[in-house]
C-alpha positions as a LaTeX table, in Angstrom:
\begin{tabular}{lrrr}
\hline
Residue & $x$ (\AA) & $y$ (\AA) & $z$ (\AA) \\
\hline
Met1 & 0.00 & 0.00 & 0.00 \\
Glu2 & 1.23 & 3.50 & $-0.86$ \\
Leu3 & 0.91 & 5.56 & 2.30 \\
Glu4 & 0.66 & 8.76 & 0.23 \\
Gln5 & $-2.81$ & 7.55 & $-0.76$ \\
Ala6 & $-3.96$ & 6.71 & 2.77 \\
Lys7 & $-6.57$ & 8.96 & 4.35 \\
Leu8 & $-7.81$ & 8.75 & 7.93 \\
Lys9 & $-10.51$ & 10.76 & 9.69 \\
Leu10 & $-10.34$ & 11.50 & 13.41 \\
Ala11 & $-13.22$ & 12.75 & 15.55 \\
Trp12 & $-12.08$ & 14.96 & 18.45 \\
Leu13 & $-14.99$ & 15.00 & 20.89 \\
Tyr14 & $-15.77$ & 18.13 & 22.90 \\
Pro15 & $-12.37$ & 19.81 & 22.39 \\
Glu16 & $-13.34$ & 23.06 & 24.12 \\
Tyr17 & $-14.57$ & 21.19 & 27.22 \\
Leu18 & $-12.21$ & 18.22 & 27.51 \\
Asn19 & $-8.71$ & 19.59 & 27.01 \\
Leu20 & $-7.12$ & 19.44 & 30.45 \\
Tyr21 & $-3.37$ & 19.17 & 31.07 \\
Gly22 & $-2.38$ & 19.48 & 27.43 \\
Asp23 & $-4.65$ & 16.78 & 26.03 \\
Gln24 & $-4.56$ & 18.65 & 22.70 \\
Gly25 & $-0.98$ & 17.42 & 22.40 \\
Asn26 & $-2.34$ & 13.96 & 21.67 \\
Ile27 & $-4.05$ & 15.28 & 18.55 \\
Ile28 & $-0.92$ & 17.16 & 17.44 \\
Cys29 & 1.16 & 14.03 & 17.97 \\
Leu30 & $-1.11$ & 11.89 & 15.77 \\
Gln31 & $-1.22$ & 14.61 & 13.11 \\
Lys32 & 2.55 & 14.98 & 12.93 \\
Arg33 & 3.31 & 11.25 & 12.99 \\
Ala34 & 0.84 & 10.75 & 10.15 \\
Glu35 & 2.19 & 13.73 & 8.22 \\
Trp36 & 5.77 & 12.49 & 8.48 \\
Arg37 & 4.64 & 9.28 & 6.73 \\
His38 & 2.66 & 11.27 & 4.10 \\
Ile39 & $-0.64$ & 9.99 & 5.49 \\
Thr40 & $-3.58$ & 12.39 & 5.33 \\
Leu41 & $-5.22$ & 12.73 & 8.75 \\
Gln42 & $-8.33$ & 14.90 & 8.85 \\
Val43 & $-9.39$ & 16.07 & 12.32 \\
Asp44 & $-13.05$ & 17.02 & 12.88 \\
Lys45 & $-13.95$ & 18.84 & 16.09 \\
Ile46 & $-17.28$ & 17.52 & 17.32 \\
Ser47 & $-19.03$ & 19.26 & 20.19 \\
Leu48 & $-22.49$ & 20.02 & 21.58 \\
Gln49 & $-25.29$ & 19.33 & 19.10 \\
Asp50 & $-22.84$ & 18.11 & 16.45 \\
Glu51 & $-23.60$ & 14.76 & 14.88 \\
Phe52 & $-21.23$ & 11.82 & 15.36 \\
Lys53 & $-21.58$ & 8.91 & 12.93 \\
Ala54 & $-19.63$ & 5.75 & 13.66 \\
Ala55 & $-19.07$ & 4.86 & 10.02 \\
Ala56 & $-17.51$ & 8.24 & 9.23 \\
Tyr57 & $-14.40$ & 7.92 & 11.40 \\
Asp58 & $-11.25$ & 5.83 & 11.72 \\
Leu59 & $-10.04$ & 7.29 & 15.04 \\
Val60 & $-11.77$ & 9.00 & 17.96 \\
Phe61 & $-10.24$ & 11.00 & 20.80 \\
Met62 & $-11.88$ & 12.31 & 23.97 \\
Gly63 & $-9.81$ & 14.10 & 26.63 \\
Gly64 & $-10.35$ & 14.99 & 30.26 \\
Gly65 & $-11.95$ & 17.96 & 31.95 \\
Gln66 & $-13.06$ & 19.33 & 35.29 \\
Asp67 & $-16.35$ & 18.17 & 36.80 \\
Gln68 & $-18.31$ & 21.25 & 35.73 \\
Glu69 & $-17.07$ & 20.89 & 32.16 \\
Gln70 & $-18.10$ & 17.25 & 32.04 \\
Glu71 & $-21.52$ & 18.16 & 33.41 \\
Ala72 & $-21.96$ & 20.68 & 30.58 \\
Leu73 & $-21.64$ & 18.01 & 27.90 \\
His74 & $-23.06$ & 15.00 & 29.75 \\
Gln75 & $-26.63$ & 15.26 & 28.46 \\
Asp76 & $-25.46$ & 15.81 & 24.89 \\
Leu77 & $-23.19$ & 12.76 & 25.10 \\
Leu78 & $-25.99$ & 10.50 & 26.34 \\
Glu79 & $-28.73$ & 11.81 & 24.06 \\
Asn80 & $-26.89$ & 12.60 & 20.84 \\
Lys81 & $-23.76$ & 10.48 & 20.65 \\
Ala82 & $-23.94$ & 7.45 & 22.94 \\
Thr83 & $-25.63$ & 5.09 & 20.48 \\
Glu84 & $-23.17$ & 5.77 & 17.66 \\
Leu85 & $-20.19$ & 5.74 & 20.04 \\
Arg86 & $-21.18$ & 2.33 & 21.38 \\
Lys87 & $-21.55$ & 1.11 & 17.80 \\
Tyr88 & $-18.14$ & 2.52 & 16.90 \\
Ile89 & $-16.35$ & 0.96 & 19.87 \\
Arg90 & $-18.07$ & $-2.43$ & 19.63 \\
Ser91 & $-17.20$ & $-2.66$ & 15.94 \\
Gly92 & $-13.50$ & $-2.31$ & 16.77 \\
Gly93 & $-13.11$ & 1.41 & 16.12 \\
Val94 & $-9.85$ & 2.90 & 17.36 \\
Met95 & $-10.34$ & 5.27 & 20.28 \\
Leu96 & $-8.27$ & 6.91 & 23.00 \\
Thr97 & $-9.89$ & 8.50 & 26.05 \\
Ile98 & $-8.19$ & 10.37 & 28.90 \\
Cys99 & $-9.31$ & 10.70 & 32.54 \\
Gly100 & $-12.82$ & 12.25 & 32.52 \\
Gly101 & $-13.44$ & 11.01 & 28.99 \\
Tyr102 & $-12.41$ & 7.54 & 30.13 \\
Gln103 & $-14.83$ & 7.64 & 33.06 \\
Leu104 & $-17.74$ & 8.71 & 30.83 \\
Leu105 & $-17.46$ & 5.47 & 28.82 \\
Gly106 & $-18.19$ & 3.38 & 31.91 \\
Lys107 & $-21.48$ & 2.48 & 33.59 \\
Tyr108 & $-21.56$ & 5.40 & 36.03 \\
Tyr109 & $-19.65$ & 7.93 & 38.12 \\
Lys110 & $-20.68$ & 8.14 & 41.77 \\
Ser111 & $-19.94$ & 11.44 & 43.52 \\
Ala112 & $-18.85$ & 11.73 & 47.15 \\
Asp113 & $-22.43$ & 12.65 & 48.14 \\
Gly114 & $-23.82$ & 9.54 & 46.42 \\
Lys115 & $-25.12$ & 11.11 & 43.21 \\
Leu116 & $-24.93$ & 8.73 & 40.24 \\
Thr117 & $-23.99$ & 10.17 & 36.86 \\
Pro118 & $-24.57$ & 7.54 & 34.14 \\
Gly119 & $-21.95$ & 6.94 & 31.48 \\
Ile120 & $-22.58$ & 5.47 & 28.06 \\
Asp121 & $-22.02$ & 1.97 & 29.51 \\
Val122 & $-19.67$ & 0.55 & 26.90 \\
Leu123 & $-16.62$ & $-0.14$ & 29.09 \\
Pro124 & $-17.06$ & $-2.58$ & 32.02 \\
Leu125 & $-16.25$ & $-0.14$ & 34.81 \\
Val126 & $-17.57$ & 2.30 & 37.41 \\
Thr127 & $-15.89$ & 5.27 & 39.11 \\
Leu128 & $-16.34$ & 6.28 & 42.74 \\
Ala129 & $-15.36$ & 9.77 & 43.91 \\
Gln130 & $-13.30$ & 10.32 & 47.05 \\
Ser131 & $-11.91$ & 13.39 & 48.81 \\
Arg132 & $-8.23$ & 12.48 & 48.37 \\
Arg133 & $-6.71$ & 13.10 & 44.95 \\
Leu134 & $-4.31$ & 10.68 & 43.28 \\
Ile135 & $-1.62$ & 12.96 & 41.87 \\
Gly136 & 1.82 & 12.37 & 40.44 \\
Asn137 & 3.88 & 10.73 & 37.74 \\
Leu138 & 2.40 & 7.53 & 36.36 \\
Ala139 & 4.15 & 4.65 & 34.65 \\
Phe140 & 2.66 & 1.34 & 33.60 \\
Val141 & 3.44 & $-1.63$ & 31.37 \\
Ala142 & 0.84 & $-2.21$ & 28.65 \\
Asp143 & $-0.18$ & $-5.64$ & 27.44 \\
Leu144 & 0.30 & $-4.90$ & 23.73 \\
Pro145 & 2.23 & $-6.49$ & 20.84 \\
Leu146 & 5.04 & $-3.93$ & 21.06 \\
Pro147 & 8.75 & $-4.26$ & 21.88 \\
Glu148 & 9.31 & $-4.52$ & 25.62 \\
Ala149 & 10.73 & $-0.99$ & 25.98 \\
Asp150 & 7.78 & 0.49 & 24.06 \\
Arg151 & 5.24 & $-1.23$ & 26.28 \\
Arg152 & 6.29 & 1.08 & 29.11 \\
Met153 & 3.86 & 3.98 & 29.17 \\
Tyr154 & 4.42 & 7.32 & 30.91 \\
Gly155 & 2.12 & 10.14 & 31.94 \\
Phe156 & 0.86 & 12.28 & 34.80 \\
Glu157 & $-2.28$ & 11.49 & 36.82 \\
Asn158 & $-4.50$ & 13.84 & 38.81 \\
His159 & $-7.88$ & 12.37 & 39.69 \\
Ser160 & $-10.15$ & 11.89 & 42.71 \\
Gly161 & $-12.23$ & 9.17 & 41.07 \\
Leu162 & $-11.39$ & 5.54 & 41.77 \\
Thr163 & $-12.19$ & 3.26 & 38.84 \\
Tyr164 & $-13.07$ & $-0.42$ & 39.25 \\
Phe165 & $-13.94$ & $-3.05$ & 36.67 \\
Leu166 & $-17.18$ & $-5.01$ & 36.61 \\
Asp167 & $-17.60$ & $-8.74$ & 36.14 \\
Glu168 & $-20.16$ & $-10.41$ & 33.88 \\
Arg169 & $-22.82$ & $-10.01$ & 36.58 \\
Gly170 & $-22.15$ & $-6.29$ & 36.89 \\
Glu171 & $-20.48$ & $-6.66$ & 40.29 \\
Met172 & $-17.47$ & $-4.55$ & 41.15 \\
Leu173 & $-14.07$ & $-6.25$ & 41.04 \\
Arg174 & $-12.45$ & $-4.96$ & 44.20 \\
Gly175 & $-9.90$ & $-6.45$ & 46.56 \\
Glu176 & $-6.79$ & $-8.57$ & 46.13 \\
Lys177 & $-8.68$ & $-11.72$ & 45.17 \\
Glu178 & $-10.09$ & $-9.93$ & 42.13 \\
Thr179 & $-6.86$ & $-8.65$ & 40.61 \\
Glu180 & $-6.49$ & $-11.52$ & 38.16 \\
Ala181 & $-10.03$ & $-11.00$ & 36.88 \\
Ala182 & $-9.42$ & $-7.25$ & 36.55 \\
Ala183 & $-6.22$ & $-7.85$ & 34.60 \\
Arg184 & $-8.06$ & $-8.89$ & 31.45 \\
Phe185 & $-9.70$ & $-5.45$ & 31.18 \\
Ala186 & $-6.72$ & $-3.26$ & 32.11 \\
Phe187 & $-4.60$ & $-1.20$ & 29.73 \\
Gly188 & $-1.55$ & $-2.08$ & 31.81 \\
Arg189 & 0.10 & $-2.89$ & 35.13 \\
Val190 & 1.24 & 0.05 & 37.27 \\
Ile191 & 4.96 & 0.33 & 38.04 \\
Lys192 & 4.84 & 3.86 & 39.49 \\
Gly193 & 1.87 & 5.87 & 40.69 \\
Asn194 & $-1.71$ & 4.87 & 41.45 \\
Gly195 & $-3.50$ & 4.03 & 38.22 \\
Asn196 & $-7.20$ & 3.24 & 38.30 \\
Asn197 & $-7.65$ & 3.18 & 42.05 \\
Gly198 & $-4.32$ & 2.82 & 43.86 \\
Glu199 & $-5.36$ & $-0.61$ & 45.13 \\
Asp200 & $-5.29$ & $-3.35$ & 42.50 \\
Gly201 & $-2.17$ & $-2.26$ & 40.60 \\
Tyr202 & $-3.84$ & $-1.72$ & 37.24 \\
Glu203 & $-4.19$ & 1.32 & 35.01 \\
Gly204 & $-6.69$ & 2.20 & 32.34 \\
Cys205 & $-8.91$ & $-0.03$ & 30.25 \\
His206 & $-8.37$ & $-1.85$ & 26.96 \\
Tyr207 & $-11.51$ & $-3.09$ & 25.23 \\
Leu208 & $-11.20$ & $-4.18$ & 21.57 \\
Asn209 & $-9.44$ & $-1.13$ & 20.04 \\
Cys210 & $-10.66$ & 1.36 & 22.65 \\
Phe211 & $-8.20$ & 2.58 & 25.30 \\
Gly212 & $-8.87$ & 4.60 & 28.42 \\
Thr213 & $-6.17$ & 5.98 & 30.72 \\
Tyr214 & $-5.65$ & 8.44 & 33.55 \\
Ala215 & $-2.37$ & 9.58 & 31.96 \\
His216 & $-2.35$ & 13.26 & 31.02 \\
Gly217 & 0.84 & 14.85 & 29.99 \\
Ser218 & 0.29 & 14.88 & 26.96 \\
Phe219 & 0.19 & 11.09 & 26.81 \\
Leu220 & 1.02 & 10.24 & 23.18 \\
Pro221 & 4.12 & 12.45 & 22.71 \\
Lys222 & 5.72 & 10.58 & 25.62 \\
Asn223 & 4.67 & 7.24 & 24.14 \\
Pro224 & 5.28 & 7.52 & 20.37 \\
Ala225 & 5.21 & 3.77 & 19.69 \\
Phe226 & 1.67 & 3.64 & 21.07 \\
Ala227 & 0.67 & 6.61 & 18.90 \\
Asp228 & 1.96 & 4.64 & 15.92 \\
Tyr229 & 0.05 & 1.59 & 17.17 \\
Leu230 & $-3.20$ & 3.57 & 17.03 \\
Leu231 & $-2.46$ & 4.84 & 13.51 \\
Thr232 & $-1.42$ & 1.37 & 12.35 \\
Thr233 & $-4.56$ & $-0.25$ & 13.76 \\
Ala234 & $-6.76$ & 2.37 & 12.09 \\
Leu235 & $-5.02$ & 1.80 & 8.73 \\
Gln236 & $-5.29$ & $-1.98$ & 9.05 \\
Lys237 & $-8.99$ & $-1.77$ & 9.81 \\
Lys238 & $-9.84$ & 0.73 & 7.06 \\
Tyr239 & $-7.71$ & $-0.74$ & 4.28 \\
Lys240 & $-7.80$ & $-4.41$ & 5.37 \\
Leu241 & $-4.02$ & $-4.57$ & 5.65 \\
Ala242 & $-2.06$ & $-7.59$ & 6.81 \\
Ala243 & $-1.65$ & $-8.20$ & 10.53 \\
Asp244 & 2.11 & $-7.66$ & 10.23 \\
Phe245 & 1.81 & $-4.26$ & 8.53 \\
Thr246 & 4.05 & $-1.66$ & 10.17 \\
Leu247 & 4.63 & 2.03 & 9.59 \\
Pro248 & 8.06 & 3.06 & 8.30 \\
Pro249 & 10.33 & 4.07 & 11.21 \\
Leu250 & 11.21 & 7.68 & 11.97 \\
Gln251 & 14.49 & 9.22 & 13.06 \\
Glu252 & 13.69 & 10.12 & 16.66 \\
Asn253 & 16.92 & 10.72 & 18.54 \\
Ile254 & 15.39 & 13.34 & 20.84 \\
Leu255 & 12.38 & 11.17 & 21.67 \\
Thr256 & 14.61 & 8.17 & 22.27 \\
Ala257 & 16.65 & 10.21 & 24.75 \\
Leu258 & 13.45 & 11.45 & 26.42 \\
Arg259 & 12.15 & 7.92 & 26.82 \\
Ala260 & 15.44 & 6.82 & 28.36 \\
Gln261 & 15.27 & 9.71 & 30.82 \\
Leu262 & 11.66 & 8.92 & 31.70 \\
Gln263 & 12.55 & 5.31 & 32.38 \\
Gln264 & 15.38 & 6.40 & 34.67 \\
Leu265 & 13.16 & 8.87 & 36.55 \\
Gln266 & 10.35 & 6.35 & 36.98 \\
Ala267 & 12.58 & 3.47 & 38.08 \\
\hline
\end{tabular}
Protein backbone atom coordinates (compact mmCIF):
# COMPACT_ATOMS: atom_id res chain seq x y z
CA MET A 1 0.00 0.00 0.00
CA GLU A 2 1.23 3.50 -0.86
CA LEU A 3 0.91 5.56 2.30
CA GLU A 4 0.66 8.76 0.23
CA GLN A 5 -2.81 7.55 -0.76
CA ALA A 6 -3.96 6.71 2.77
CA LYS A 7 -6.57 8.96 4.35
CA LEU A 8 -7.81 8.75 7.93
CA LYS A 9 -10.51 10.76 9.69
CA LEU A 10 -10.34 11.50 13.41
CA ALA A 11 -13.22 12.75 15.55
CA TRP A 12 -12.08 14.96 18.45
CA LEU A 13 -14.99 15.00 20.89
CA TYR A 14 -15.77 18.13 22.90
CA PRO A 15 -12.37 19.81 22.39
CA GLU A 16 -13.34 23.06 24.12
CA TYR A 17 -14.57 21.19 27.22
CA LEU A 18 -12.21 18.22 27.51
CA ASN A 19 -8.71 19.59 27.01
CA LEU A 20 -7.12 19.44 30.45
CA TYR A 21 -3.37 19.17 31.07
CA GLY A 22 -2.38 19.48 27.43
CA ASP A 23 -4.65 16.78 26.03
CA GLN A 24 -4.56 18.65 22.70
CA GLY A 25 -0.98 17.42 22.40
CA ASN A 26 -2.34 13.96 21.67
CA ILE A 27 -4.05 15.28 18.55
CA ILE A 28 -0.92 17.16 17.44
CA CYS A 29 1.16 14.03 17.97
CA LEU A 30 -1.11 11.89 15.77
CA GLN A 31 -1.22 14.61 13.11
CA LYS A 32 2.55 14.98 12.93
CA ARG A 33 3.31 11.25 12.99
CA ALA A 34 0.84 10.75 10.15
CA GLU A 35 2.19 13.73 8.22
CA TRP A 36 5.77 12.49 8.48
CA ARG A 37 4.64 9.28 6.73
CA HIS A 38 2.66 11.27 4.10
CA ILE A 39 -0.64 9.99 5.49
CA THR A 40 -3.58 12.39 5.33
CA LEU A 41 -5.22 12.73 8.75
CA GLN A 42 -8.33 14.90 8.85
CA VAL A 43 -9.39 16.07 12.32
CA ASP A 44 -13.05 17.02 12.88
CA LYS A 45 -13.95 18.84 16.09
CA ILE A 46 -17.28 17.52 17.32
CA SER A 47 -19.03 19.26 20.19
CA LEU A 48 -22.49 20.02 21.58
CA GLN A 49 -25.29 19.33 19.10
CA ASP A 50 -22.84 18.11 16.45
CA GLU A 51 -23.60 14.76 14.88
CA PHE A 52 -21.23 11.82 15.36
CA LYS A 53 -21.58 8.91 12.93
CA ALA A 54 -19.63 5.75 13.66
CA ALA A 55 -19.07 4.86 10.02
CA ALA A 56 -17.51 8.24 9.23
CA TYR A 57 -14.40 7.92 11.40
CA ASP A 58 -11.25 5.83 11.72
CA LEU A 59 -10.04 7.29 15.04
CA VAL A 60 -11.77 9.00 17.96
CA PHE A 61 -10.24 11.00 20.80
CA MET A 62 -11.88 12.31 23.97
CA GLY A 63 -9.81 14.10 26.63
CA GLY A 64 -10.35 14.99 30.26
CA GLY A 65 -11.95 17.96 31.95
CA GLN A 66 -13.06 19.33 35.29
CA ASP A 67 -16.35 18.17 36.80
CA GLN A 68 -18.31 21.25 35.73
CA GLU A 69 -17.07 20.89 32.16
CA GLN A 70 -18.10 17.25 32.04
CA GLU A 71 -21.52 18.16 33.41
CA ALA A 72 -21.96 20.68 30.58
CA LEU A 73 -21.64 18.01 27.90
CA HIS A 74 -23.06 15.00 29.75
CA GLN A 75 -26.63 15.26 28.46
CA ASP A 76 -25.46 15.81 24.89
CA LEU A 77 -23.19 12.76 25.10
CA LEU A 78 -25.99 10.50 26.34
CA GLU A 79 -28.73 11.81 24.06
CA ASN A 80 -26.89 12.60 20.84
CA LYS A 81 -23.76 10.48 20.65
CA ALA A 82 -23.94 7.45 22.94
CA THR A 83 -25.63 5.09 20.48
CA GLU A 84 -23.17 5.77 17.66
CA LEU A 85 -20.19 5.74 20.04
CA ARG A 86 -21.18 2.33 21.38
CA LYS A 87 -21.55 1.11 17.80
CA TYR A 88 -18.14 2.52 16.90
CA ILE A 89 -16.35 0.96 19.87
CA ARG A 90 -18.07 -2.43 19.63
CA SER A 91 -17.20 -2.66 15.94
CA GLY A 92 -13.50 -2.31 16.77
CA GLY A 93 -13.11 1.41 16.12
CA VAL A 94 -9.85 2.90 17.36
CA MET A 95 -10.34 5.27 20.28
CA LEU A 96 -8.27 6.91 23.00
CA THR A 97 -9.89 8.50 26.05
CA ILE A 98 -8.19 10.37 28.90
CA CYS A 99 -9.31 10.70 32.54
CA GLY A 100 -12.82 12.25 32.52
CA GLY A 101 -13.44 11.01 28.99
CA TYR A 102 -12.41 7.54 30.13
CA GLN A 103 -14.83 7.64 33.06
CA LEU A 104 -17.74 8.71 30.83
CA LEU A 105 -17.46 5.47 28.82
CA GLY A 106 -18.19 3.38 31.91
CA LYS A 107 -21.48 2.48 33.59
CA TYR A 108 -21.56 5.40 36.03
CA TYR A 109 -19.65 7.93 38.12
CA LYS A 110 -20.68 8.14 41.77
CA SER A 111 -19.94 11.44 43.52
CA ALA A 112 -18.85 11.73 47.15
CA ASP A 113 -22.43 12.65 48.14
CA GLY A 114 -23.82 9.54 46.42
CA LYS A 115 -25.12 11.11 43.21
CA LEU A 116 -24.93 8.73 40.24
CA THR A 117 -23.99 10.17 36.86
CA PRO A 118 -24.57 7.54 34.14
CA GLY A 119 -21.95 6.94 31.48
CA ILE A 120 -22.58 5.47 28.06
CA ASP A 121 -22.02 1.97 29.51
CA VAL A 122 -19.67 0.55 26.90
CA LEU A 123 -16.62 -0.14 29.09
CA PRO A 124 -17.06 -2.58 32.02
CA LEU A 125 -16.25 -0.14 34.81
CA VAL A 126 -17.57 2.30 37.41
CA THR A 127 -15.89 5.27 39.11
CA LEU A 128 -16.34 6.28 42.74
CA ALA A 129 -15.36 9.77 43.91
CA GLN A 130 -13.30 10.32 47.05
CA SER A 131 -11.91 13.39 48.81
CA ARG A 132 -8.23 12.48 48.37
CA ARG A 133 -6.71 13.10 44.95
CA LEU A 134 -4.31 10.68 43.28
CA ILE A 135 -1.62 12.96 41.87
CA GLY A 136 1.82 12.37 40.44
CA ASN A 137 3.88 10.73 37.74
CA LEU A 138 2.40 7.53 36.36
CA ALA A 139 4.15 4.65 34.65
CA PHE A 140 2.66 1.34 33.60
CA VAL A 141 3.44 -1.63 31.37
CA ALA A 142 0.84 -2.21 28.65
CA ASP A 143 -0.18 -5.64 27.44
CA LEU A 144 0.30 -4.90 23.73
CA PRO A 145 2.23 -6.49 20.84
CA LEU A 146 5.04 -3.93 21.06
CA PRO A 147 8.75 -4.26 21.88
CA GLU A 148 9.31 -4.52 25.62
CA ALA A 149 10.73 -0.99 25.98
CA ASP A 150 7.78 0.49 24.06
CA ARG A 151 5.24 -1.23 26.28
CA ARG A 152 6.29 1.08 29.11
CA MET A 153 3.86 3.98 29.17
CA TYR A 154 4.42 7.32 30.91
CA GLY A 155 2.12 10.14 31.94
CA PHE A 156 0.86 12.28 34.80
CA GLU A 157 -2.28 11.49 36.82
CA ASN A 158 -4.50 13.84 38.81
CA HIS A 159 -7.88 12.37 39.69
CA SER A 160 -10.15 11.89 42.71
CA GLY A 161 -12.23 9.17 41.07
CA LEU A 162 -11.39 5.54 41.77
CA THR A 163 -12.19 3.26 38.84
CA TYR A 164 -13.07 -0.42 39.25
CA PHE A 165 -13.94 -3.05 36.67
CA LEU A 166 -17.18 -5.01 36.61
CA ASP A 167 -17.60 -8.74 36.14
CA GLU A 168 -20.16 -10.41 33.88
CA ARG A 169 -22.82 -10.01 36.58
CA GLY A 170 -22.15 -6.29 36.89
CA GLU A 171 -20.48 -6.66 40.29
CA MET A 172 -17.47 -4.55 41.15
CA LEU A 173 -14.07 -6.25 41.04
CA ARG A 174 -12.45 -4.96 44.20
CA GLY A 175 -9.90 -6.45 46.56
CA GLU A 176 -6.79 -8.57 46.13
CA LYS A 177 -8.68 -11.72 45.17
CA GLU A 178 -10.09 -9.93 42.13
CA THR A 179 -6.86 -8.65 40.61
CA GLU A 180 -6.49 -11.52 38.16
CA ALA A 181 -10.03 -11.00 36.88
CA ALA A 182 -9.42 -7.25 36.55
CA ALA A 183 -6.22 -7.85 34.60
CA ARG A 184 -8.06 -8.89 31.45
CA PHE A 185 -9.70 -5.45 31.18
CA ALA A 186 -6.72 -3.26 32.11
CA PHE A 187 -4.60 -1.20 29.73
CA GLY A 188 -1.55 -2.08 31.81
CA ARG A 189 0.10 -2.89 35.13
CA VAL A 190 1.24 0.05 37.27
CA ILE A 191 4.96 0.33 38.04
CA LYS A 192 4.84 3.86 39.49
CA GLY A 193 1.87 5.87 40.69
CA ASN A 194 -1.71 4.87 41.45
CA GLY A 195 -3.50 4.03 38.22
CA ASN A 196 -7.20 3.24 38.30
CA ASN A 197 -7.65 3.18 42.05
CA GLY A 198 -4.32 2.82 43.86
CA GLU A 199 -5.36 -0.61 45.13
CA ASP A 200 -5.29 -3.35 42.50
CA GLY A 201 -2.17 -2.26 40.60
CA TYR A 202 -3.84 -1.72 37.24
CA GLU A 203 -4.19 1.32 35.01
CA GLY A 204 -6.69 2.20 32.34
CA CYS A 205 -8.91 -0.03 30.25
CA HIS A 206 -8.37 -1.85 26.96
CA TYR A 207 -11.51 -3.09 25.23
CA LEU A 208 -11.20 -4.18 21.57
CA ASN A 209 -9.44 -1.13 20.04
CA CYS A 210 -10.66 1.36 22.65
CA PHE A 211 -8.20 2.58 25.30
CA GLY A 212 -8.87 4.60 28.42
CA THR A 213 -6.17 5.98 30.72
CA TYR A 214 -5.65 8.44 33.55
CA ALA A 215 -2.37 9.58 31.96
CA HIS A 216 -2.35 13.26 31.02
CA GLY A 217 0.84 14.85 29.99
CA SER A 218 0.29 14.88 26.96
CA PHE A 219 0.19 11.09 26.81
CA LEU A 220 1.02 10.24 23.18
CA PRO A 221 4.12 12.45 22.71
CA LYS A 222 5.72 10.58 25.62
CA ASN A 223 4.67 7.24 24.14
CA PRO A 224 5.28 7.52 20.37
CA ALA A 225 5.21 3.77 19.69
CA PHE A 226 1.67 3.64 21.07
CA ALA A 227 0.67 6.61 18.90
CA ASP A 228 1.96 4.64 15.92
CA TYR A 229 0.05 1.59 17.17
CA LEU A 230 -3.20 3.57 17.03
CA LEU A 231 -2.46 4.84 13.51
CA THR A 232 -1.42 1.37 12.35
CA THR A 233 -4.56 -0.25 13.76
CA ALA A 234 -6.76 2.37 12.09
CA LEU A 235 -5.02 1.80 8.73
CA GLN A 236 -5.29 -1.98 9.05
CA LYS A 237 -8.99 -1.77 9.81
CA LYS A 238 -9.84 0.73 7.06
CA TYR A 239 -7.71 -0.74 4.28
CA LYS A 240 -7.80 -4.41 5.37
CA LEU A 241 -4.02 -4.57 5.65
CA ALA A 242 -2.06 -7.59 6.81
CA ALA A 243 -1.65 -8.20 10.53
CA ASP A 244 2.11 -7.66 10.23
CA PHE A 245 1.81 -4.26 8.53
CA THR A 246 4.05 -1.66 10.17
CA LEU A 247 4.63 2.03 9.59
CA PRO A 248 8.06 3.06 8.30
CA PRO A 249 10.33 4.07 11.21
CA LEU A 250 11.21 7.68 11.97
CA GLN A 251 14.49 9.22 13.06
CA GLU A 252 13.69 10.12 16.66
CA ASN A 253 16.92 10.72 18.54
CA ILE A 254 15.39 13.34 20.84
CA LEU A 255 12.38 11.17 21.67
CA THR A 256 14.61 8.17 22.27
CA ALA A 257 16.65 10.21 24.75
CA LEU A 258 13.45 11.45 26.42
CA ARG A 259 12.15 7.92 26.82
CA ALA A 260 15.44 6.82 28.36
CA GLN A 261 15.27 9.71 30.82
CA LEU A 262 11.66 8.92 31.70
CA GLN A 263 12.55 5.31 32.38
CA GLN A 264 15.38 6.40 34.67
CA LEU A 265 13.16 8.87 36.55
CA GLN A 266 10.35 6.35 36.98
CA ALA A 267 12.58 3.47 38.08
